[in-house]
Short mmCIF file of the C-alpha atoms (twelve columns), coordinates in Angstrom:
data_MODEL
# 
_entry.id   MODEL 
# 
loop_
_atom_site.group_PDB 
_atom_site.id 
_atom_site.type_symbol 
_atom_site.label_atom_id 
_atom_site.label_alt_id 
_atom_site.label_comp_id 
_atom_site.label_asym_id 
_atom_site.label_seq_id 
_atom_site.Cartn_x 
_atom_site.Cartn_y 
_atom_site.Cartn_z 
_atom_site.pdbx_PDB_model_num 
ATOM 1   C CA . MET A 1   -20.997 -8.903  -52.792 1 
ATOM 2   C CA . GLU A 2   -18.305 -11.132 -51.271 1 
ATOM 3   C CA . LEU A 3   -17.154 -11.440 -47.669 1 
ATOM 4   C CA . LEU A 4   -13.576 -10.832 -48.777 1 
ATOM 5   C CA . GLN A 5   -14.594 -7.488  -50.300 1 
ATOM 6   C CA . LEU A 6   -16.002 -6.344  -46.954 1 
ATOM 7   C CA . GLN A 7   -12.891 -7.443  -45.060 1 
ATOM 8   C CA . TYR A 8   -10.633 -5.595  -47.494 1 
ATOM 9   C CA . PHE A 9   -12.880 -2.530  -47.357 1 
ATOM 10  C CA . LEU A 10  -12.674 -2.403  -43.538 1 
ATOM 11  C CA . ALA A 11  -8.871  -2.596  -43.607 1 
ATOM 12  C CA . VAL A 12  -8.576  0.244   -46.117 1 
ATOM 13  C CA . ALA A 13  -11.230 2.349   -44.355 1 
ATOM 14  C CA . ARG A 14  -9.411  2.092   -41.028 1 
ATOM 15  C CA . LEU A 15  -5.903  2.723   -42.348 1 
ATOM 16  C CA . GLU A 16  -6.826  5.047   -45.244 1 
ATOM 17  C CA . HIS A 17  -3.694  3.909   -47.100 1 
ATOM 18  C CA . VAL A 18  -3.498  1.203   -49.764 1 
ATOM 19  C CA . THR A 19  0.105   0.195   -49.060 1 
ATOM 20  C CA . GLU A 20  -0.427  -0.167  -45.302 1 
ATOM 21  C CA . ALA A 21  -3.734  -1.990  -45.765 1 
ATOM 22  C CA . ALA A 22  -2.197  -4.413  -48.264 1 
ATOM 23  C CA . ARG A 23  0.658   -5.089  -45.841 1 
ATOM 24  C CA . SER A 24  -1.737  -5.772  -42.963 1 
ATOM 25  C CA . LEU A 25  -3.790  -8.154  -45.146 1 
ATOM 26  C CA . HIS A 26  -0.706  -9.849  -46.658 1 
ATOM 27  C CA . VAL A 27  -1.895  -9.216  -50.227 1 
ATOM 28  C CA . THR A 28  -0.511  -7.193  -53.119 1 
ATOM 29  C CA . GLN A 29  -1.587  -3.587  -53.613 1 
ATOM 30  C CA . SER A 30  -2.951  -4.351  -57.059 1 
ATOM 31  C CA . SER A 31  -5.096  -7.205  -55.731 1 
ATOM 32  C CA . LEU A 32  -6.446  -4.987  -52.947 1 
ATOM 33  C CA . SER A 33  -7.179  -2.088  -55.295 1 
ATOM 34  C CA . LYS A 34  -9.030  -4.363  -57.746 1 
ATOM 35  C CA . THR A 35  -11.140 -5.839  -54.930 1 
ATOM 36  C CA . ILE A 36  -12.141 -2.384  -53.669 1 
ATOM 37  C CA . GLN A 37  -12.901 -1.298  -57.226 1 
ATOM 38  C CA . ARG A 38  -15.201 -4.325  -57.735 1 
ATOM 39  C CA . LEU A 39  -17.004 -3.527  -54.476 1 
ATOM 40  C CA . GLU A 40  -17.585 0.055   -55.612 1 
ATOM 41  C CA . GLU A 41  -18.892 -1.237  -58.962 1 
ATOM 42  C CA . ASP A 42  -21.271 -3.619  -57.154 1 
ATOM 43  C CA . LEU A 43  -22.564 -0.766  -54.996 1 
ATOM 44  C CA . GLY A 44  -22.716 1.717   -57.846 1 
ATOM 45  C CA . VAL A 45  -20.960 4.515   -55.928 1 
ATOM 46  C CA . PRO A 46  -17.369 5.450   -54.998 1 
ATOM 47  C CA . LEU A 47  -16.530 4.812   -51.341 1 
ATOM 48  C CA . PHE A 48  -13.288 6.791   -51.156 1 
ATOM 49  C CA . ASP A 49  -11.793 10.065  -52.284 1 
ATOM 50  C CA . ARG A 50  -8.401  9.200   -53.747 1 
ATOM 51  C CA . ILE A 51  -5.318  11.338  -53.095 1 
ATOM 52  C CA . GLY A 52  -2.315  9.490   -54.483 1 
ATOM 53  C CA . ARG A 53  -2.008  6.260   -52.528 1 
ATOM 54  C CA . LYS A 54  -4.007  7.665   -49.648 1 
ATOM 55  C CA . LEU A 55  -7.725  7.037   -49.565 1 
ATOM 56  C CA . ARG A 56  -10.237 8.970   -47.520 1 
ATOM 57  C CA . LEU A 57  -13.759 7.754   -46.846 1 
ATOM 58  C CA . ASN A 58  -16.390 9.929   -48.504 1 
ATOM 59  C CA . GLU A 59  -19.988 10.170  -47.286 1 
ATOM 60  C CA . PHE A 60  -20.980 6.975   -49.130 1 
ATOM 61  C CA . GLY A 61  -18.034 5.141   -47.583 1 
ATOM 62  C CA . SER A 62  -18.673 6.423   -44.054 1 
ATOM 63  C CA . ARG A 63  -22.267 5.240   -44.114 1 
ATOM 64  C CA . PHE A 64  -21.376 1.876   -45.648 1 
ATOM 65  C CA . LEU A 65  -18.564 1.364   -43.102 1 
ATOM 66  C CA . ARG A 66  -21.009 1.280   -40.180 1 
ATOM 67  C CA . ARG A 67  -23.107 -1.386  -41.909 1 
ATOM 68  C CA . ALA A 68  -20.085 -3.441  -42.978 1 
ATOM 69  C CA . GLU A 69  -18.600 -3.379  -39.465 1 
ATOM 70  C CA . ARG A 70  -21.916 -4.538  -38.026 1 
ATOM 71  C CA . ALA A 71  -22.258 -7.357  -40.575 1 
ATOM 72  C CA . LEU A 72  -18.739 -8.684  -40.036 1 
ATOM 73  C CA . PHE A 73  -19.111 -8.294  -36.274 1 
ATOM 74  C CA . GLU A 74  -22.234 -10.491 -36.255 1 
ATOM 75  C CA . LEU A 75  -20.549 -13.129 -38.423 1 
ATOM 76  C CA . GLU A 76  -17.561 -13.211 -36.069 1 
ATOM 77  C CA . GLN A 77  -19.858 -13.565 -33.049 1 
ATOM 78  C CA . GLY A 78  -21.605 -16.495 -34.740 1 
ATOM 79  C CA . LYS A 79  -18.242 -18.124 -35.401 1 
ATOM 80  C CA . GLN A 80  -17.209 -17.693 -31.751 1 
ATOM 81  C CA . GLU A 81  -20.506 -19.060 -30.465 1 
ATOM 82  C CA . LEU A 82  -20.185 -22.232 -32.559 1 
ATOM 83  C CA . SER A 83  -16.570 -22.665 -31.482 1 
ATOM 84  C CA . ASP A 84  -17.597 -22.353 -27.834 1 
ATOM 85  C CA . LEU A 85  -20.379 -24.929 -28.262 1 
ATOM 86  C CA . ALA A 86  -18.064 -27.354 -30.045 1 
ATOM 87  C CA . SER A 87  -15.130 -27.028 -27.640 1 
ATOM 88  C CA . PRO A 88  -16.079 -25.185 -24.420 1 
ATOM 89  C CA . GLU A 89  -12.874 -26.185 -22.572 1 
ATOM 90  C CA . HIS A 90  -10.598 -24.571 -25.152 1 
ATOM 91  C CA . GLY A 91  -10.377 -21.201 -26.829 1 
ATOM 92  C CA . THR A 92  -8.769  -17.804 -26.348 1 
ATOM 93  C CA . LEU A 93  -9.869  -14.853 -24.240 1 
ATOM 94  C CA . GLU A 94  -9.103  -11.472 -25.796 1 
ATOM 95  C CA . LEU A 95  -8.219  -9.026  -23.025 1 
ATOM 96  C CA . ALA A 96  -7.108  -5.400  -22.956 1 
ATOM 97  C CA . VAL A 97  -5.855  -3.438  -19.962 1 
ATOM 98  C CA . THR A 98  -4.866  0.098   -19.092 1 
ATOM 99  C CA . THR A 99  -3.958  -1.152  -15.624 1 
ATOM 100 C CA . ALA A 100 -1.920  -4.361  -15.458 1 
ATOM 101 C CA . SER A 101 -0.716  -4.517  -11.836 1 
ATOM 102 C CA . THR A 102 -3.488  -6.880  -10.710 1 
ATOM 103 C CA . LEU A 103 -3.647  -8.963  -13.894 1 
ATOM 104 C CA . PRO A 104 -1.084  -11.680 -13.009 1 
ATOM 105 C CA . ASN A 105 -2.999  -12.623 -9.837  1 
ATOM 106 C CA . ILE A 106 -6.327  -12.598 -11.687 1 
ATOM 107 C CA . LEU A 107 -5.008  -14.804 -14.495 1 
ATOM 108 C CA . ARG A 108 -3.451  -17.182 -11.962 1 
ATOM 109 C CA . GLU A 109 -6.822  -17.632 -10.231 1 
ATOM 110 C CA . PHE A 110 -8.629  -18.140 -13.530 1 
ATOM 111 C CA . ARG A 111 -6.075  -20.711 -14.723 1 
ATOM 112 C CA . LYS A 112 -6.962  -22.863 -11.725 1 
ATOM 113 C CA . LYS A 113 -10.536 -23.073 -13.042 1 
ATOM 114 C CA . ARG A 114 -9.844  -23.128 -16.779 1 
ATOM 115 C CA . PRO A 115 -6.335  -24.507 -17.417 1 
ATOM 116 C CA . TYR A 116 -6.812  -24.965 -21.175 1 
ATOM 117 C CA . ILE A 117 -8.084  -21.482 -22.000 1 
ATOM 118 C CA . GLN A 118 -5.447  -19.268 -23.639 1 
ATOM 119 C CA . PHE A 119 -5.087  -15.487 -23.287 1 
ATOM 120 C CA . HIS A 120 -4.149  -12.643 -25.572 1 
ATOM 121 C CA . VAL A 121 -3.561  -9.481  -23.524 1 
ATOM 122 C CA . GLN A 122 -2.888  -5.975  -24.861 1 
ATOM 123 C CA . MET A 123 -1.691  -2.986  -22.808 1 
ATOM 124 C CA . LEU A 124 -3.457  0.051   -24.272 1 
ATOM 125 C CA . THR A 125 -4.120  3.724   -23.728 1 
ATOM 126 C CA . THR A 126 -7.687  4.735   -22.916 1 
ATOM 127 C CA . GLN A 127 -8.367  5.889   -26.481 1 
ATOM 128 C CA . GLU A 128 -6.984  2.680   -28.009 1 
ATOM 129 C CA . MET A 129 -9.220  0.696   -25.672 1 
ATOM 130 C CA . VAL A 130 -12.280 2.725   -26.684 1 
ATOM 131 C CA . THR A 131 -11.614 1.844   -30.326 1 
ATOM 132 C CA . LEU A 132 -11.345 -1.907  -29.654 1 
ATOM 133 C CA . LEU A 133 -14.410 -1.861  -27.411 1 
ATOM 134 C CA . HIS A 134 -16.587 -0.155  -30.012 1 
ATOM 135 C CA . ARG A 135 -15.422 -2.659  -32.620 1 
ATOM 136 C CA . GLY A 136 -16.196 -5.554  -30.262 1 
ATOM 137 C CA . GLU A 137 -12.705 -6.993  -30.745 1 
ATOM 138 C CA . VAL A 138 -12.042 -7.861  -27.068 1 
ATOM 139 C CA . ASP A 139 -13.891 -10.013 -24.539 1 
ATOM 140 C CA . PHE A 140 -13.057 -7.794  -21.582 1 
ATOM 141 C CA . CYS A 141 -11.128 -4.655  -20.720 1 
ATOM 142 C CA . LEU A 142 -9.746  -3.800  -17.314 1 
ATOM 143 C CA . SER A 143 -9.592  -0.036  -17.347 1 
ATOM 144 C CA . SER A 144 -8.925  3.019   -15.263 1 
ATOM 145 C CA . PRO A 145 -10.697 5.322   -15.881 1 
ATOM 146 C CA . PRO A 146 -14.030 3.611   -16.613 1 
ATOM 147 C CA . ILE A 147 -15.335 3.984   -20.157 1 
ATOM 148 C CA . ARG A 148 -19.025 4.400   -20.840 1 
ATOM 149 C CA . GLY A 149 -20.996 4.230   -24.070 1 
ATOM 150 C CA . ASP A 150 -24.242 3.011   -25.594 1 
ATOM 151 C CA . ASP A 151 -22.653 -0.281  -26.647 1 
ATOM 152 C CA . ILE A 152 -20.361 -0.716  -23.608 1 
ATOM 153 C CA . GLU A 153 -21.162 -2.406  -20.296 1 
ATOM 154 C CA . CYS A 154 -19.180 -0.888  -17.424 1 
ATOM 155 C CA . GLN A 155 -18.858 -2.500  -13.977 1 
ATOM 156 C CA . ILE A 156 -16.802 -0.701  -11.307 1 
ATOM 157 C CA . VAL A 157 -14.866 -3.440  -9.475  1 
ATOM 158 C CA . PHE A 158 -12.444 -1.509  -7.238  1 
ATOM 159 C CA . LEU A 159 -11.612 1.932   -5.844  1 
ATOM 160 C CA . ASP A 160 -7.808  2.103   -5.862  1 
ATOM 161 C CA . PRO A 161 -6.035  4.822   -3.800  1 
ATOM 162 C CA . ILE A 162 -3.116  6.500   -5.604  1 
ATOM 163 C CA . LEU A 163 -0.019  6.958   -3.440  1 
ATOM 164 C CA . VAL A 164 3.225   8.897   -3.779  1 
ATOM 165 C CA . ALA A 165 6.196   6.538   -4.124  1 
ATOM 166 C CA . VAL A 166 9.609   7.847   -3.022  1 
ATOM 167 C CA . PRO A 167 12.971  6.069   -2.632  1 
ATOM 168 C CA . ILE A 168 14.141  5.164   0.861   1 
ATOM 169 C CA . GLY A 169 16.743  7.952   0.881   1 
ATOM 170 C CA . HIS A 170 14.347  10.691  -0.193  1 
ATOM 171 C CA . ARG A 171 13.706  13.761  1.989   1 
ATOM 172 C CA . LEU A 172 10.058  12.663  2.424   1 
ATOM 173 C CA . ALA A 173 10.777  9.010   3.181   1 
ATOM 174 C CA . ASP A 174 10.173  9.378   6.918   1 
ATOM 175 C CA . ARG A 175 6.683   10.840  6.324   1 
ATOM 176 C CA . ARG A 176 3.373   8.968   6.178   1 
ATOM 177 C CA . SER A 177 1.633   11.583  4.054   1 
ATOM 178 C CA . VAL A 178 2.414   14.612  1.906   1 
ATOM 179 C CA . SER A 179 0.514   17.536  0.379   1 
ATOM 180 C CA . LEU A 180 0.531   17.961  -3.375  1 
ATOM 181 C CA . THR A 181 2.041   21.451  -3.152  1 
ATOM 182 C CA . GLU A 182 5.119   19.989  -1.438  1 
ATOM 183 C CA . LEU A 183 5.806   18.035  -4.638  1 
ATOM 184 C CA . ARG A 184 5.888   21.095  -6.875  1 
ATOM 185 C CA . ASP A 185 9.672   20.994  -7.451  1 
ATOM 186 C CA . GLU A 186 10.085  17.211  -7.647  1 
ATOM 187 C CA . GLY A 187 11.048  15.230  -10.753 1 
ATOM 188 C CA . PHE A 188 8.517   12.522  -11.617 1 
ATOM 189 C CA . VAL A 189 8.612   9.221   -13.494 1 
ATOM 190 C CA . GLY A 190 5.317   8.181   -15.057 1 
ATOM 191 C CA . VAL A 191 3.438   6.758   -18.002 1 
ATOM 192 C CA . LYS A 192 2.662   8.852   -21.060 1 
ATOM 193 C CA . LYS A 193 -0.382  11.081  -21.423 1 
ATOM 194 C CA . GLY A 194 -3.454  9.089   -22.392 1 
ATOM 195 C CA . TYR A 195 -3.219  6.603   -19.535 1 
ATOM 196 C CA . GLY A 196 -5.969  7.104   -16.957 1 
ATOM 197 C CA . THR A 197 -3.816  7.463   -13.843 1 
ATOM 198 C CA . ARG A 198 -1.486  9.976   -15.527 1 
ATOM 199 C CA . ASP A 199 -4.370  12.130  -16.747 1 
ATOM 200 C CA . LEU A 200 -6.061  12.032  -13.331 1 
ATOM 201 C CA . VAL A 201 -2.889  13.035  -11.465 1 
ATOM 202 C CA . ASP A 202 -1.966  15.800  -13.925 1 
ATOM 203 C CA . SER A 203 -5.448  17.289  -13.633 1 
ATOM 204 C CA . LEU A 204 -5.359  17.299  -9.827  1 
ATOM 205 C CA . CYS A 205 -1.870  18.829  -9.688  1 
ATOM 206 C CA . LYS A 206 -2.935  21.525  -12.123 1 
ATOM 207 C CA . SER A 207 -5.882  22.347  -9.831  1 
ATOM 208 C CA . VAL A 208 -3.452  23.196  -7.001  1 
ATOM 209 C CA . GLY A 209 -1.231  25.347  -9.185  1 
ATOM 210 C CA . PHE A 210 1.519   23.281  -10.783 1 
ATOM 211 C CA . VAL A 211 2.269   20.892  -13.632 1 
ATOM 212 C CA . PRO A 212 4.370   17.842  -12.682 1 
ATOM 213 C CA . LYS A 213 7.855   17.826  -14.225 1 
ATOM 214 C CA . TYR A 214 8.426   14.403  -15.765 1 
ATOM 215 C CA . VAL A 215 11.997  13.180  -16.193 1 
ATOM 216 C CA . TYR A 216 10.737  9.869   -17.618 1 
ATOM 217 C CA . GLU A 217 7.554   9.018   -19.559 1 
ATOM 218 C CA . GLY A 218 6.935   5.497   -20.820 1 
ATOM 219 C CA . ASP A 219 4.410   2.821   -21.791 1 
ATOM 220 C CA . GLU A 220 5.273   0.313   -19.055 1 
ATOM 221 C CA . PRO A 221 3.748   1.140   -15.642 1 
ATOM 222 C CA . ALA A 222 5.553   -1.831  -14.068 1 
ATOM 223 C CA . ARG A 223 8.914   -0.171  -14.766 1 
ATOM 224 C CA . LEU A 224 8.128   2.873   -12.611 1 
ATOM 225 C CA . SER A 225 8.895   1.176   -9.289  1 
ATOM 226 C CA . ALA A 226 12.396  0.282   -10.469 1 
ATOM 227 C CA . LEU A 227 12.981  3.888   -11.561 1 
ATOM 228 C CA . VAL A 228 11.834  5.218   -8.184  1 
ATOM 229 C CA . GLU A 229 14.049  2.680   -6.418  1 
ATOM 230 C CA . ALA A 230 16.999  3.874   -8.548  1 
ATOM 231 C CA . GLU A 231 16.254  7.456   -7.415  1 
ATOM 232 C CA . ILE A 232 15.506  8.673   -10.966 1 
ATOM 233 C CA . GLY A 233 12.353  10.381  -9.725  1 
ATOM 234 C CA . ILE A 234 9.279   9.930   -7.581  1 
ATOM 235 C CA . ALA A 235 5.963   8.588   -8.858  1 
ATOM 236 C CA . PHE A 236 2.224   8.485   -8.334  1 
ATOM 237 C CA . LEU A 237 1.439   4.760   -8.079  1 
ATOM 238 C CA . PRO A 238 -1.847  2.968   -7.368  1 
ATOM 239 C CA . SER A 239 -1.977  0.933   -4.171  1 
ATOM 240 C CA . THR A 240 -2.494  -2.257  -6.197  1 
ATOM 241 C CA . ALA A 241 0.983   -1.772  -7.723  1 
ATOM 242 C CA . ARG A 242 2.671   -1.653  -4.313  1 
ATOM 243 C CA . ASN A 243 5.349   -4.301  -3.711  1 
ATOM 244 C CA . SER A 244 6.610   -4.949  -0.185  1 
ATOM 245 C CA . ARG A 245 9.981   -6.218  -1.483  1 
ATOM 246 C CA . GLU A 246 10.911  -2.854  -2.980  1 
ATOM 247 C CA . HIS A 247 13.042  -0.248  -1.200  1 
ATOM 248 C CA . ILE A 248 10.302  2.346   -1.619  1 
ATOM 249 C CA . LYS A 249 8.199   4.347   0.817   1 
ATOM 250 C CA . TYR A 250 4.560   5.007   -0.066  1 
ATOM 251 C CA . LEU A 251 2.897   8.206   1.175   1 
ATOM 252 C CA . GLN A 252 -0.761  9.142   1.251   1 
ATOM 253 C CA . VAL A 253 -1.852  12.409  -0.388  1 
ATOM 254 C CA . GLU A 254 -3.181  14.946  2.105   1 
ATOM 255 C CA . ASN A 255 -6.400  16.960  1.681   1 
ATOM 256 C CA . HIS A 256 -7.396  15.306  -1.609  1 
ATOM 257 C CA . GLU A 257 -9.188  12.073  -2.405  1 
ATOM 258 C CA . LEU A 258 -6.812  10.713  -5.039  1 
ATOM 259 C CA . VAL A 259 -8.479  7.471   -6.069  1 
ATOM 260 C CA . ARG A 260 -8.804  5.745   -9.400  1 
ATOM 261 C CA . GLU A 261 -11.805 3.623   -10.345 1 
ATOM 262 C CA . ILE A 262 -10.990 0.271   -11.904 1 
ATOM 263 C CA . ALA A 263 -13.715 -1.004  -14.200 1 
ATOM 264 C CA . LEU A 264 -14.413 -4.200  -16.090 1 
ATOM 265 C CA . LEU A 265 -15.763 -3.407  -19.559 1 
ATOM 266 C CA . TRP A 266 -17.281 -5.423  -22.386 1 
ATOM 267 C CA . HIS A 267 -19.271 -4.891  -25.575 1 
ATOM 268 C CA . ARG A 268 -22.995 -5.428  -25.033 1 
ATOM 269 C CA . SER A 269 -23.501 -7.370  -28.260 1 
ATOM 270 C CA . ARG A 270 -20.329 -9.472  -28.240 1 
ATOM 271 C CA . TYR A 271 -20.937 -13.176 -27.659 1 
ATOM 272 C CA . THR A 272 -19.940 -14.112 -24.115 1 
ATOM 273 C CA . SER A 273 -18.529 -17.629 -23.859 1 
ATOM 274 C CA . ARG A 274 -18.823 -19.741 -20.740 1 
ATOM 275 C CA . ALA A 275 -15.116 -19.196 -20.111 1 
ATOM 276 C CA . ALA A 276 -15.602 -15.427 -20.407 1 
ATOM 277 C CA . LEU A 277 -18.447 -15.515 -17.879 1 
ATOM 278 C CA . GLU A 278 -16.219 -17.396 -15.443 1 
ATOM 279 C CA . PHE A 279 -13.412 -14.895 -16.021 1 
ATOM 280 C CA . ARG A 280 -15.767 -12.062 -15.089 1 
ATOM 281 C CA . GLU A 281 -16.673 -13.890 -11.859 1 
ATOM 282 C CA . VAL A 282 -12.989 -14.333 -11.003 1 
ATOM 283 C CA . VAL A 283 -12.302 -10.605 -11.532 1 
ATOM 284 C CA . VAL A 284 -15.201 -9.556  -9.286  1 
ATOM 285 C CA . GLU A 285 -14.225 -12.082 -6.593  1 
ATOM 286 C CA . TYR A 286 -10.577 -11.014 -6.675  1 
ATOM 287 C CA . PHE A 287 -11.287 -7.337  -6.177  1 
ATOM 288 C CA . GLY A 288 -13.943 -8.144  -3.583  1 
ATOM 289 C CA . ALA A 289 -11.332 -10.058 -1.575  1 
ATOM 290 C CA . ILE A 290 -8.674  -7.309  -1.623  1 
ATOM 291 C CA . SER A 291 -11.287 -4.691  -0.687  1 
ATOM 292 C CA . LYS A 292 -11.882 -6.376  2.668   1 
# 
C-alpha cells in the first residue's frame, strides 16, 4: 500500500466525485481511478459504490476512511514536529475563525514576538470549523460559539456582550438600551445562518415572539458596520466589533443576557509547535487585558 493511494482515497472519500477529486489533486481522472482501483485490489474489497462518476463510501470504505485519516494525520504531525525542531523561528500557523473582529490586534501582538512566523487564516461557519478541527487541519480556532468534542480542547477566553447597532439618525439613537420586542418591525443586516452570533440572536428573538427580518445576509461580519452606518438596517454586533470612529450608536439589550462566549480551540492530538504555544499565550493575555 502506497502513501499516494491513501491521499487519493481521502480526496475521493471527502468529495465523493472523481472529477472534483482529480481537479483538487491536479491529476487526470484516469490516473485517479486507476490508483483507487489498485488500492481496492490491495485491500481485497471495494471501498465505494459507483453511480456514474459519483462515488459513495460503502461500509468497507467508511471503516477504512477512519484508519486512513488517522494514519495520514500522524504522518503530518511527525512532519510538522521535525520542521519545528529544524527551524523553530519560521513556519506557518494555520488559523480558523468564526469571529474576526479581535484577530488583527491579536496578530499584531504576536508578530512582535515572532516576526518570521507566517499565518494562514480562514473565516468559517461553525460547521466548517468543526470539520477542520476533527481532521486536525488547523493549529487553533477562535470561535463563537465554543465547540466541544472528544478530540477538541476548548478554552473560553472572553464573554462578549452583543449590542444593538443603529445609525445616528435612527429613532432609537438617543436611547442607551432597548427591549427585543421593540425591534420586531426593524430591518436587520447580519451574517448568514450558521455563524454563532446569528444563530444565538435568532434563537433569542424567537423566544420573545418574532423572527428578525433580514434585508442583508452575508459572509463578512466586518461589512455590517458600514451597512448600519449607511442606514440599510440595524444589526446585532458584539462589543469587540465596536469602532468609535463610526457614526453608529450602540444600545444594550434590556431584560436578557445577550452574551457570546469566545473560545480558543485546538485538536488534542495535533502537534503544538513552540510558536503555536506562544500564540495561545498571546490570545489569553489579550482577552485578559480587555476584560479588565
